């Protein structure tokens, strides 16, 4: 790891340069993070408990890069070099030599805690850690690791190769070199950063997901049907996607988890998850990734699923 010196409001700090990336969780976010990091020239090691998720991630990355070639954003040589930088494994030991690991596993605190417990003993002492969590306290997740000062929130947006923003969230214990190193990495990946304080759901999801939850209430109370709600918000508020379409895109399980974190973390009834959202999740209708959510993706174009 090379070190550079950077001036900060607190004085000069030594900032480690991140030269290799590990990713835990090869779902829709994990594969997107691997995609942009590999194209930026970093070796990427991806770990998932599910080998099928790793195969699926590699297929998705190759398909998405193909699309970028079609749009002349990258060349076939860029793609080949980037795919050559990605390795996969089901074993955390494969991350032993990695400078920085981003956890992008399922949005459940218990799952993330288990990941860090199993992962930390394999890491070199200088390795820094981030969670891509959409809502869970960075301070609390960091406290469950052996290195809270090297732990940070690095919140990518979906789809990662397209969306320009990364929210960076310091936990109470996060040190300045870690913050500077991760901010520099985000910029190397072509992203702009916004710094959020460590409060439930940070900035983007604090505002976005209650709006989605309100759209589900509008459906639940019969204010409008699925198509009316999405059309109204697309044409009436100039949103590129309707809120229910967007919920399917994010994942209804993830939306529900974020509402639960807001409800529990802020103890305010205005954040109560809509019972209809709970029902969809109970049904296993998690959105695009399971083929069905508010819309059924078995048909092209998708149709409302009920
Ligand atoms: P996903 O369901 O697509 O993928 C989660 C992956 O984690 C799965 O492949 C699963 O096998 C894996 N996993 C579960 N337990 C694991 C373990 N113990 N060890 C290793 N892998 C494990 O979810 P996603 O949408 O990619 O979300 C991942 C994270 O990113 C969540 O924290 C979520 O809140 C956050 N996030 C999601 C979005 C979004 O729009 N979906 C946006 C920003 C951030």
mmCIF file of C-alpha atoms and ligand atoms in Angstrom:
data_model
loop_
_atom_site.group_PDB
_atom_site.id
_atom_site.type_symbol
_atom_site.label_atom_id
_atom_site.label_comp_id
_atom_site.label_asym_id
_atom_site.label_seq_id
_atom_site.Cartn_x
_atom_site.Cartn_y
_atom_site.Cartn_z
ATOM 1 C CA UNK A 1 0.000 0.000 0.000
ATOM 2 C CA UNK A 2 1.514 3.383 -0.927
ATOM 3 C CA UNK A 3 0.941 6.391 1.304
ATOM 4 C CA UNK A 4 0.355 9.992 0.244
ATOM 5 C CA UNK A 5 0.282 13.043 2.449
ATOM 6 C CA UNK A 6 -2.875 15.187 2.407
ATOM 7 C CA UNK A 7 -3.751 18.433 4.147
ATOM 8 C CA UNK A 8 -7.070 18.300 6.032
ATOM 9 C CA UNK A 9 -8.863 20.748 8.334
ATOM 10 C CA UNK A 10 -7.348 18.755 11.242
ATOM 11 C CA UNK A 11 -3.792 18.999 9.893
ATOM 12 C CA UNK A 12 -1.682 16.866 7.557
ATOM 13 C CA UNK A 13 -2.556 13.142 7.447
ATOM 14 C CA UNK A 14 -0.978 10.134 5.776
ATOM 15 C CA UNK A 15 -3.498 8.646 3.386
ATOM 16 C CA UNK A 16 -3.125 5.043 2.237
ATOM 17 C CA UNK A 17 -3.786 4.452 -1.454
ATOM 18 C CA UNK A 18 -6.254 1.676 -2.175
ATOM 19 C CA UNK A 19 -4.738 -0.595 -4.836
ATOM 20 C CA UNK A 20 -6.964 -3.672 -4.495
ATOM 21 C CA UNK A 21 -10.635 -4.180 -3.698
ATOM 22 C CA UNK A 22 -12.602 -6.977 -2.067
ATOM 23 C CA UNK A 23 -16.383 -7.223 -2.253
ATOM 24 C CA UNK A 24 -18.570 -9.378 -0.008
ATOM 25 C CA UNK A 25 -21.989 -10.048 -1.549
ATOM 26 C CA UNK A 26 -22.204 -10.481 -5.313
ATOM 27 C CA UNK A 27 -25.815 -9.345 -5.756
ATOM 28 C CA UNK A 28 -26.979 -6.417 -7.828
ATOM 29 C CA UNK A 29 -24.814 -3.915 -5.920
ATOM 30 C CA UNK A 30 -21.757 -6.145 -5.510
ATOM 31 C CA UNK A 31 -21.560 -6.867 -9.230
ATOM 32 C CA UNK A 32 -21.943 -3.167 -10.052
ATOM 33 C CA UNK A 33 -19.131 -2.179 -7.688
ATOM 34 C CA UNK A 34 -16.906 -4.913 -9.166
ATOM 35 C CA UNK A 35 -17.741 -3.646 -12.667
ATOM 36 C CA UNK A 36 -16.648 -0.027 -12.077
ATOM 37 C CA UNK A 37 -13.608 -0.937 -9.982
ATOM 38 C CA UNK A 38 -12.290 -3.440 -12.549
ATOM 39 C CA UNK A 39 -12.744 -0.901 -15.362
ATOM 40 C CA UNK A 40 -10.830 1.629 -13.238
ATOM 41 C CA UNK A 41 -7.899 -0.808 -13.181
ATOM 42 C CA UNK A 42 -8.215 -2.309 -9.694
ATOM 43 C CA UNK A 43 -7.897 -6.037 -9.038
ATOM 44 C CA UNK A 44 -11.249 -7.132 -7.554
ATOM 45 C CA UNK A 45 -11.909 -10.222 -5.417
ATOM 46 C CA UNK A 46 -15.619 -11.011 -4.955
ATOM 47 C CA UNK A 47 -16.931 -13.315 -2.224
ATOM 48 C CA UNK A 48 -20.474 -14.647 -1.765
ATOM 49 C CA UNK A 49 -21.835 -17.542 0.290
ATOM 50 C CA UNK A 50 -23.789 -18.610 -2.762
ATOM 51 C CA UNK A 51 -21.628 -19.848 -5.687
ATOM 52 C CA UNK A 52 -24.569 -19.356 -8.073
ATOM 53 C CA UNK A 53 -24.621 -15.642 -7.144
ATOM 54 C CA UNK A 54 -20.955 -15.368 -8.142
ATOM 55 C CA UNK A 55 -21.583 -16.971 -11.552
ATOM 56 C CA UNK A 56 -24.627 -14.774 -12.074
ATOM 57 C CA UNK A 57 -22.597 -11.667 -11.140
ATOM 58 C CA UNK A 58 -19.883 -12.456 -13.692
ATOM 59 C CA UNK A 59 -22.545 -12.957 -16.380
ATOM 60 C CA UNK A 60 -24.225 -9.661 -15.473
ATOM 61 C CA UNK A 61 -20.932 -7.755 -15.517
ATOM 62 C CA UNK A 62 -20.023 -9.174 -18.951
ATOM 63 C CA UNK A 63 -23.491 -8.293 -20.323
ATOM 64 C CA UNK A 64 -23.402 -4.773 -18.913
ATOM 65 C CA UNK A 65 -19.908 -4.191 -20.337
ATOM 66 C CA UNK A 66 -21.140 -5.447 -23.721
ATOM 67 C CA UNK A 67 -23.818 -2.758 -23.565
ATOM 68 C CA UNK A 68 -21.145 -0.138 -22.811
ATOM 69 C CA UNK A 69 -19.157 -1.340 -25.842
ATOM 70 C CA UNK A 70 -22.324 -0.914 -27.937
ATOM 71 C CA UNK A 71 -22.542 2.677 -26.719
ATOM 72 C CA UNK A 72 -18.822 3.192 -27.448
ATOM 73 C CA UNK A 73 -18.166 4.008 -23.773
ATOM 74 C CA UNK A 74 -15.491 1.297 -23.531
ATOM 75 C CA UNK A 75 -13.583 -0.890 -26.030
ATOM 76 C CA UNK A 76 -13.585 -4.712 -26.190
ATOM 77 C CA UNK A 77 -9.968 -4.512 -24.930
ATOM 78 C CA UNK A 78 -11.114 -2.513 -21.862
ATOM 79 C CA UNK A 79 -13.733 -5.186 -21.186
ATOM 80 C CA UNK A 80 -11.306 -8.084 -21.550
ATOM 81 C CA UNK A 81 -8.759 -6.418 -19.264
ATOM 82 C CA UNK A 82 -11.443 -5.568 -16.679
ATOM 83 C CA UNK A 83 -12.960 -9.074 -16.645
ATOM 84 C CA UNK A 84 -9.421 -10.436 -16.240
ATOM 85 C CA UNK A 85 -9.058 -8.417 -13.016
ATOM 86 C CA UNK A 86 -12.094 -10.018 -11.304
ATOM 87 C CA UNK A 87 -11.737 -13.186 -9.247
ATOM 88 C CA UNK A 88 -14.480 -14.950 -7.266
ATOM 89 C CA UNK A 89 -14.552 -17.219 -4.234
ATOM 90 C CA UNK A 90 -16.823 -18.465 -1.463
ATOM 91 C CA UNK A 91 -13.925 -18.225 1.010
ATOM 92 C CA UNK A 92 -13.146 -15.060 3.002
ATOM 93 C CA UNK A 93 -9.481 -16.128 3.102
ATOM 94 C CA UNK A 94 -9.258 -14.982 -0.539
ATOM 95 C CA UNK A 95 -9.487 -11.378 0.773
ATOM 96 C CA UNK A 96 -6.425 -11.757 3.028
ATOM 97 C CA UNK A 97 -4.185 -9.504 0.934
ATOM 98 C CA UNK A 98 -6.774 -6.911 -0.071
ATOM 99 C CA UNK A 99 -6.384 -3.206 0.823
ATOM 100 C CA UNK A 100 -10.088 -2.373 1.092
ATOM 101 C CA UNK A 101 -13.228 -4.502 1.368
ATOM 102 C CA UNK A 102 -16.765 -3.309 0.664
ATOM 103 C CA UNK A 103 -19.535 -5.401 2.192
ATOM 104 C CA UNK A 104 -22.625 -5.471 -0.041
ATOM 105 C CA UNK A 105 -24.500 -8.431 1.472
ATOM 106 C CA UNK A 106 -28.214 -8.582 2.224
ATOM 107 C CA UNK A 107 -29.626 -5.540 4.077
ATOM 108 C CA UNK A 108 -30.012 -7.242 7.462
ATOM 109 C CA UNK A 109 -27.922 -6.183 10.420
ATOM 110 C CA UNK A 110 -27.529 -9.754 11.685
ATOM 111 C CA UNK A 111 -26.208 -10.878 8.269
ATOM 112 C CA UNK A 112 -23.727 -8.006 8.089
ATOM 113 C CA UNK A 113 -22.511 -8.624 11.654
ATOM 114 C CA UNK A 114 -21.905 -12.293 10.804
ATOM 115 C CA UNK A 115 -20.016 -11.283 7.649
ATOM 116 C CA UNK A 116 -17.646 -8.977 9.565
ATOM 117 C CA UNK A 117 -17.135 -11.528 12.331
ATOM 118 C CA UNK A 118 -16.128 -14.185 9.816
ATOM 119 C CA UNK A 119 -14.158 -11.810 7.580
ATOM 120 C CA UNK A 120 -11.979 -9.793 9.994
ATOM 121 C CA UNK A 121 -9.671 -12.609 11.162
ATOM 122 C CA UNK A 122 -8.546 -13.101 7.528
ATOM 123 C CA UNK A 123 -7.621 -9.455 6.850
ATOM 124 C CA UNK A 124 -4.208 -7.816 7.028
ATOM 125 C CA UNK A 125 -3.961 -5.222 9.851
ATOM 126 C CA UNK A 126 -3.878 -2.251 7.447
ATOM 127 C CA UNK A 127 -7.018 -3.304 5.536
ATOM 128 C CA UNK A 128 -9.888 -0.825 5.582
ATOM 129 C CA UNK A 129 -13.533 -1.892 5.576
ATOM 130 C CA UNK A 130 -16.767 -0.373 4.322
ATOM 131 C CA UNK A 131 -20.411 -1.282 4.294
ATOM 132 C CA UNK A 132 -22.607 -0.385 1.327
ATOM 133 C CA UNK A 133 -25.602 -0.491 3.672
ATOM 134 C CA UNK A 134 -28.530 1.703 2.667
ATOM 135 C CA UNK A 135 -29.571 2.502 6.198
ATOM 136 C CA UNK A 136 -27.865 0.656 9.074
ATOM 137 C CA UNK A 137 -25.693 2.577 11.575
ATOM 138 C CA UNK A 138 -22.057 2.668 10.458
ATOM 139 C CA UNK A 139 -20.943 3.311 14.038
ATOM 140 C CA UNK A 140 -22.729 0.162 15.248
ATOM 141 C CA UNK A 141 -21.474 -2.019 12.363
ATOM 142 C CA UNK A 142 -17.920 -0.684 12.864
ATOM 143 C CA UNK A 143 -18.072 -1.395 16.599
ATOM 144 C CA UNK A 144 -18.679 -5.055 15.757
ATOM 145 C CA UNK A 145 -15.338 -5.288 13.912
ATOM 146 C CA UNK A 146 -11.743 -5.386 15.155
ATOM 147 C CA UNK A 147 -11.020 -2.026 13.424
ATOM 148 C CA UNK A 148 -13.750 0.612 13.950
ATOM 149 C CA UNK A 149 -11.267 3.407 13.075
ATOM 150 C CA UNK A 150 -10.775 1.837 9.624
ATOM 151 C CA UNK A 151 -14.506 1.276 9.070
ATOM 152 C CA UNK A 152 -16.697 3.573 6.961
ATOM 153 C CA UNK A 153 -19.958 3.734 5.001
ATOM 154 C CA UNK A 154 -19.527 3.768 1.214
ATOM 155 C CA UNK A 155 -23.014 3.885 -0.239
ATOM 156 C CA UNK A 156 -23.165 3.342 -4.000
ATOM 157 C CA UNK A 157 -26.369 3.926 -5.956
ATOM 158 C CA UNK A 158 -28.082 1.395 -8.208
ATOM 159 C CA UNK A 159 -27.154 0.742 -11.024
ATOM 160 C CA UNK A 160 -23.554 1.428 -9.987
ATOM 161 C CA UNK A 161 -22.038 1.789 -13.491
ATOM 162 C CA UNK A 162 -24.602 4.484 -14.348
ATOM 163 C CA UNK A 163 -25.237 6.431 -11.138
ATOM 164 C CA UNK A 164 -22.754 9.181 -10.369
ATOM 165 C CA UNK A 165 -23.147 9.468 -6.581
ATOM 166 C CA UNK A 166 -21.427 7.756 -3.684
ATOM 167 C CA UNK A 167 -22.503 8.775 -0.178
ATOM 168 C CA UNK A 168 -19.663 8.559 2.333
ATOM 169 C CA UNK A 169 -20.577 8.109 5.965
ATOM 170 C CA UNK A 170 -18.125 8.318 8.838
ATOM 171 C CA UNK A 171 -18.874 6.338 11.973
ATOM 172 C CA UNK A 172 -17.988 7.980 15.262
ATOM 173 C CA UNK A 173 -14.654 6.130 15.341
ATOM 174 C CA UNK A 174 -13.709 6.464 11.634
ATOM 175 C CA UNK A 175 -10.287 8.101 11.265
ATOM 176 C CA UNK A 176 -9.342 10.809 8.764
ATOM 177 C CA UNK A 177 -6.911 8.681 6.646
ATOM 178 C CA UNK A 178 -9.706 6.137 6.050
ATOM 179 C CA UNK A 179 -12.122 8.890 5.065
ATOM 180 C CA UNK A 180 -9.572 10.470 2.693
ATOM 181 C CA UNK A 181 -8.607 7.116 1.166
ATOM 182 C CA UNK A 182 -12.218 6.138 0.464
ATOM 183 C CA UNK A 183 -13.115 9.592 -0.873
ATOM 184 C CA UNK A 184 -10.132 9.328 -3.283
ATOM 185 C CA UNK A 185 -11.201 5.821 -4.320
ATOM 186 C CA UNK A 186 -14.742 6.996 -5.102
ATOM 187 C CA UNK A 187 -13.302 9.708 -7.343
ATOM 188 C CA UNK A 188 -10.978 7.197 -9.038
ATOM 189 C CA UNK A 189 -14.102 5.161 -9.847
ATOM 190 C CA UNK A 190 -15.531 8.245 -11.575
ATOM 191 C CA UNK A 191 -18.042 9.093 -8.834
ATOM 192 C CA UNK A 192 -18.958 12.285 -7.040
ATOM 193 C CA UNK A 193 -19.218 12.071 -3.287
ATOM 194 C CA UNK A 194 -21.653 13.530 -0.798
ATOM 195 C CA UNK A 195 -20.807 13.268 2.889
ATOM 196 C CA UNK A 196 -23.680 12.189 5.121
ATOM 197 C CA UNK A 197 -23.780 11.967 8.895
ATOM 198 C CA UNK A 198 -24.414 8.584 10.480
ATOM 199 C CA UNK A 199 -28.195 8.830 11.002
ATOM 200 C CA UNK A 200 -30.668 6.193 9.817
ATOM 201 C CA UNK A 201 -30.705 5.842 6.005
ATOM 202 C CA UNK A 202 -28.287 8.804 5.559
ATOM 203 C CA UNK A 203 -29.410 11.390 2.959
ATOM 204 C CA UNK A 204 -30.709 9.726 -0.217
ATOM 205 C CA UNK A 205 -32.775 6.958 1.363
ATOM 206 C CA UNK A 206 -34.007 9.132 4.254
ATOM 207 C CA UNK A 207 -35.857 11.114 1.604
ATOM 208 C CA UNK A 208 -36.430 8.564 -1.183
ATOM 209 C CA UNK A 209 -37.693 5.472 0.633
ATOM 210 C CA UNK A 210 -40.420 7.210 2.701
ATOM 211 C CA UNK A 211 -41.682 8.555 -0.643
ATOM 212 C CA UNK A 212 -41.813 4.992 -1.991
ATOM 213 C CA UNK A 213 -43.546 3.833 1.216
ATOM 214 C CA UNK A 214 -46.104 6.640 0.767
ATOM 215 C CA UNK A 215 -46.722 5.445 -2.812
ATOM 216 C CA UNK A 216 -47.417 1.947 -1.439
ATOM 217 C CA UNK A 217 -49.867 3.514 1.068
ATOM 218 C CA UNK A 218 -51.566 5.322 -1.834
ATOM 219 C CA UNK A 219 -51.983 1.921 -3.520
ATOM 220 C CA UNK A 220 -53.099 0.241 -0.254
ATOM 221 C CA UNK A 221 -55.728 2.920 0.403
ATOM 222 C CA UNK A 222 -56.977 2.836 -3.192
ATOM 223 C CA UNK A 223 -55.956 6.400 -4.036
ATOM 224 C CA UNK A 224 -54.711 5.073 -7.359
ATOM 225 C CA UNK A 225 -53.765 1.799 -9.048
ATOM 226 C CA UNK A 226 -50.165 0.801 -9.825
ATOM 227 C CA UNK A 227 -50.079 2.359 -13.265
ATOM 228 C CA UNK A 228 -51.827 5.577 -12.149
ATOM 229 C CA UNK A 229 -49.410 6.100 -9.266
ATOM 230 C CA UNK A 230 -46.343 5.565 -11.458
ATOM 231 C CA UNK A 231 -47.695 7.650 -14.346
ATOM 232 C CA UNK A 232 -48.682 10.445 -11.967
ATOM 233 C CA UNK A 233 -45.212 10.708 -10.466
ATOM 234 C CA UNK A 234 -43.402 10.336 -13.800
ATOM 235 C CA UNK A 235 -45.413 12.994 -15.610
ATOM 236 C CA UNK A 236 -46.517 15.087 -12.640
ATOM 237 C CA UNK A 237 -43.250 15.269 -10.718
ATOM 238 C CA UNK A 238 -40.915 14.651 -13.664
ATOM 239 C CA UNK A 239 -39.381 11.554 -12.053
ATOM 240 C CA UNK A 240 -37.629 9.250 -14.550
ATOM 241 C CA UNK A 241 -39.301 6.197 -12.923
ATOM 242 C CA UNK A 242 -42.543 5.869 -10.980
ATOM 243 C CA UNK A 243 -42.116 5.082 -7.248
ATOM 244 C CA UNK A 244 -43.476 1.520 -7.509
ATOM 245 C CA UNK A 245 -41.305 0.753 -10.535
ATOM 246 C CA UNK A 246 -38.376 2.187 -8.585
ATOM 247 C CA UNK A 247 -39.244 0.061 -5.538
ATOM 248 C CA UNK A 248 -39.100 -3.047 -7.766
ATOM 249 C CA UNK A 249 -35.745 -1.877 -9.070
ATOM 250 C CA UNK A 250 -34.264 -1.341 -5.594
ATOM 251 C CA UNK A 251 -35.790 -4.563 -4.189
ATOM 252 C CA UNK A 252 -38.900 -4.580 -1.977
ATOM 253 C CA UNK A 253 -37.024 -6.455 0.767
ATOM 254 C CA UNK A 254 -34.397 -3.705 0.805
ATOM 255 C CA UNK A 255 -37.093 -0.969 0.849
ATOM 256 C CA UNK A 256 -38.824 -2.679 3.781
ATOM 257 C CA UNK A 257 -35.570 -3.067 5.710
ATOM 258 C CA UNK A 258 -34.806 0.631 5.220
ATOM 259 C CA UNK A 259 -38.281 1.631 6.486
ATOM 260 C CA UNK A 260 -37.792 -0.604 9.510
ATOM 261 C CA UNK A 261 -34.426 1.026 10.257
ATOM 262 C CA UNK A 262 -36.002 4.500 9.952
ATOM 263 C CA UNK A 263 -38.970 3.490 12.134
ATOM 264 C CA UNK A 264 -36.811 1.901 14.837
ATOM 265 C CA UNK A 265 -33.960 4.415 14.632
ATOM 266 C CA UNK A 266 -36.029 7.603 14.705
ATOM 267 C CA UNK A 267 -38.959 6.282 16.809
ATOM 268 C CA UNK A 268 -41.421 8.271 14.718
ATOM 269 C CA UNK A 269 -44.683 6.703 13.510
ATOM 270 C CA UNK A 270 -44.464 8.604 10.233
ATOM 271 C CA UNK A 271 -41.909 5.991 9.131
ATOM 272 C CA UNK A 272 -44.133 2.937 9.737
ATOM 273 C CA UNK A 273 -43.739 0.473 6.850
ATOM 274 C CA UNK A 274 -46.914 0.072 4.792
ATOM 275 C CA UNK A 275 -48.579 -3.310 5.549
ATOM 276 C CA UNK A 276 -48.931 -3.887 1.801
ATOM 277 C CA UNK A 277 -45.147 -3.608 1.363
ATOM 278 C CA UNK A 278 -44.772 -6.196 4.125
ATOM 279 C CA UNK A 279 -47.203 -8.508 2.290
ATOM 280 C CA UNK A 280 -45.306 -8.318 -0.992
ATOM 281 C CA UNK A 281 -42.073 -9.174 0.796
ATOM 282 C CA UNK A 282 -43.773 -12.053 2.664
ATOM 283 C CA UNK A 283 -44.943 -13.377 -0.710
ATOM 284 C CA UNK A 284 -41.327 -13.401 -1.954
ATOM 285 C CA UNK A 285 -42.246 -10.724 -4.502
ATOM 286 C CA UNK A 286 -39.031 -8.747 -4.068
ATOM 287 C CA UNK A 287 -39.117 -6.906 -7.400
ATOM 288 C CA UNK A 288 -37.030 -7.256 -10.540
ATOM 289 C CA UNK A 289 -34.443 -9.524 -8.945
ATOM 290 C CA UNK A 290 -37.071 -12.220 -8.223
ATOM 291 C CA UNK A 291 -39.041 -11.585 -11.434
ATOM 292 C CA UNK A 292 -42.064 -10.174 -9.631
ATOM 293 C CA UNK A 293 -42.882 -7.211 -7.389
ATOM 294 C CA UNK A 294 -45.450 -4.527 -8.081
ATOM 295 C CA UNK A 295 -44.908 -5.574 -11.704
ATOM 296 C CA UNK A 296 -44.517 -9.026 -13.246
ATOM 297 C CA UNK A 297 -41.264 -9.149 -15.228
ATOM 298 C CA UNK A 298 -42.133 -12.485 -16.867
ATOM 299 C CA UNK A 299 -43.817 -10.390 -19.565
ATOM 300 C CA UNK A 300 -42.349 -7.745 -21.832
ATOM 301 C CA UNK A 301 -43.334 -5.010 -21.178
ATOM 302 C CA UNK A 302 -43.942 -5.828 -17.498
ATOM 303 C CA UNK A 303 -47.556 -5.696 -16.274
ATOM 304 C CA UNK A 304 -48.894 -5.001 -12.754
ATOM 305 C CA UNK A 305 -48.732 -8.305 -10.854
ATOM 306 C CA UNK A 306 -52.195 -7.854 -9.264
HETATM 307 P P1 LIG B 1 -28.943 -8.628 -3.314
HETATM 308 O O1 LIG B 1 -30.029 -9.344 -2.630
HETATM 309 O O2 LIG B 1 -28.994 -8.431 -4.807
HETATM 310 O O3 LIG B 1 -27.512 -9.299 -2.998
HETATM 311 C C1 LIG B 1 -27.082 -9.660 -1.712
HETATM 312 C C2 LIG B 1 -26.021 -10.738 -1.869
HETATM 313 O O4 LIG B 1 -25.449 -10.979 -0.575
HETATM 314 C C3 LIG B 1 -26.566 -12.082 -2.369
HETATM 315 O O5 LIG B 1 -25.817 -12.508 -3.501
HETATM 316 C C4 LIG B 1 -26.354 -13.018 -1.175
HETATM 317 O O6 LIG B 1 -26.028 -14.348 -1.566
HETATM 318 C C5 LIG B 1 -25.158 -12.352 -0.505
HETATM 319 N N1 LIG B 1 -24.992 -12.746 0.902
HETATM 320 C C6 LIG B 1 -25.941 -12.896 1.855
HETATM 321 N N2 LIG B 1 -25.360 -13.286 3.022
HETATM 322 C C7 LIG B 1 -24.024 -13.357 2.790
HETATM 323 C C8 LIG B 1 -22.901 -13.717 3.585
HETATM 324 N N3 LIG B 1 -23.045 -14.071 4.871
HETATM 325 N N4 LIG B 1 -21.675 -13.714 3.016
HETATM 326 C C9 LIG B 1 -21.517 -13.363 1.725
HETATM 327 N N5 LIG B 1 -22.545 -13.031 0.906
HETATM 328 C C10 LIG B 1 -23.779 -13.020 1.444
HETATM 329 O O7 LIG B 1 -28.858 -7.194 -2.578
HETATM 330 P P2 LIG B 1 -28.349 -5.791 -3.155
HETATM 331 O O8 LIG B 1 -29.484 -5.040 -3.726
HETATM 332 O O9 LIG B 1 -27.103 -6.010 -3.958
HETATM 333 O O10 LIG B 1 -27.974 -5.050 -1.782
HETATM 334 C C11 LIG B 1 -26.767 -5.303 -1.120
HETATM 335 C C12 LIG B 1 -26.479 -4.165 -0.162
HETATM 336 O O11 LIG B 1 -26.404 -2.942 -0.894
HETATM 337 C C13 LIG B 1 -27.543 -3.962 0.909
HETATM 338 O O12 LIG B 1 -26.933 -3.535 2.100
HETATM 339 C C14 LIG B 1 -28.388 -2.849 0.320
HETATM 340 O O13 LIG B 1 -29.072 -2.093 1.291
HETATM 341 C C15 LIG B 1 -27.321 -2.008 -0.358
HETATM 342 N N6 LIG B 1 -27.797 -1.135 -1.436
HETATM 343 C C16 LIG B 1 -28.774 -1.566 -2.277
HETATM 344 C C17 LIG B 1 -29.218 -0.708 -3.290
HETATM 345 C C18 LIG B 1 -30.302 -1.156 -4.241
HETATM 346 O O14 LIG B 1 -30.870 -0.299 -4.958
HETATM 347 N N7 LIG B 1 -30.608 -2.433 -4.314
HETATM 348 C C19 LIG B 1 -28.654 0.549 -3.449
HETATM 349 C C20 LIG B 1 -27.619 0.944 -2.588
HETATM 350 C C21 LIG B 1 -27.203 0.085 -1.579
#
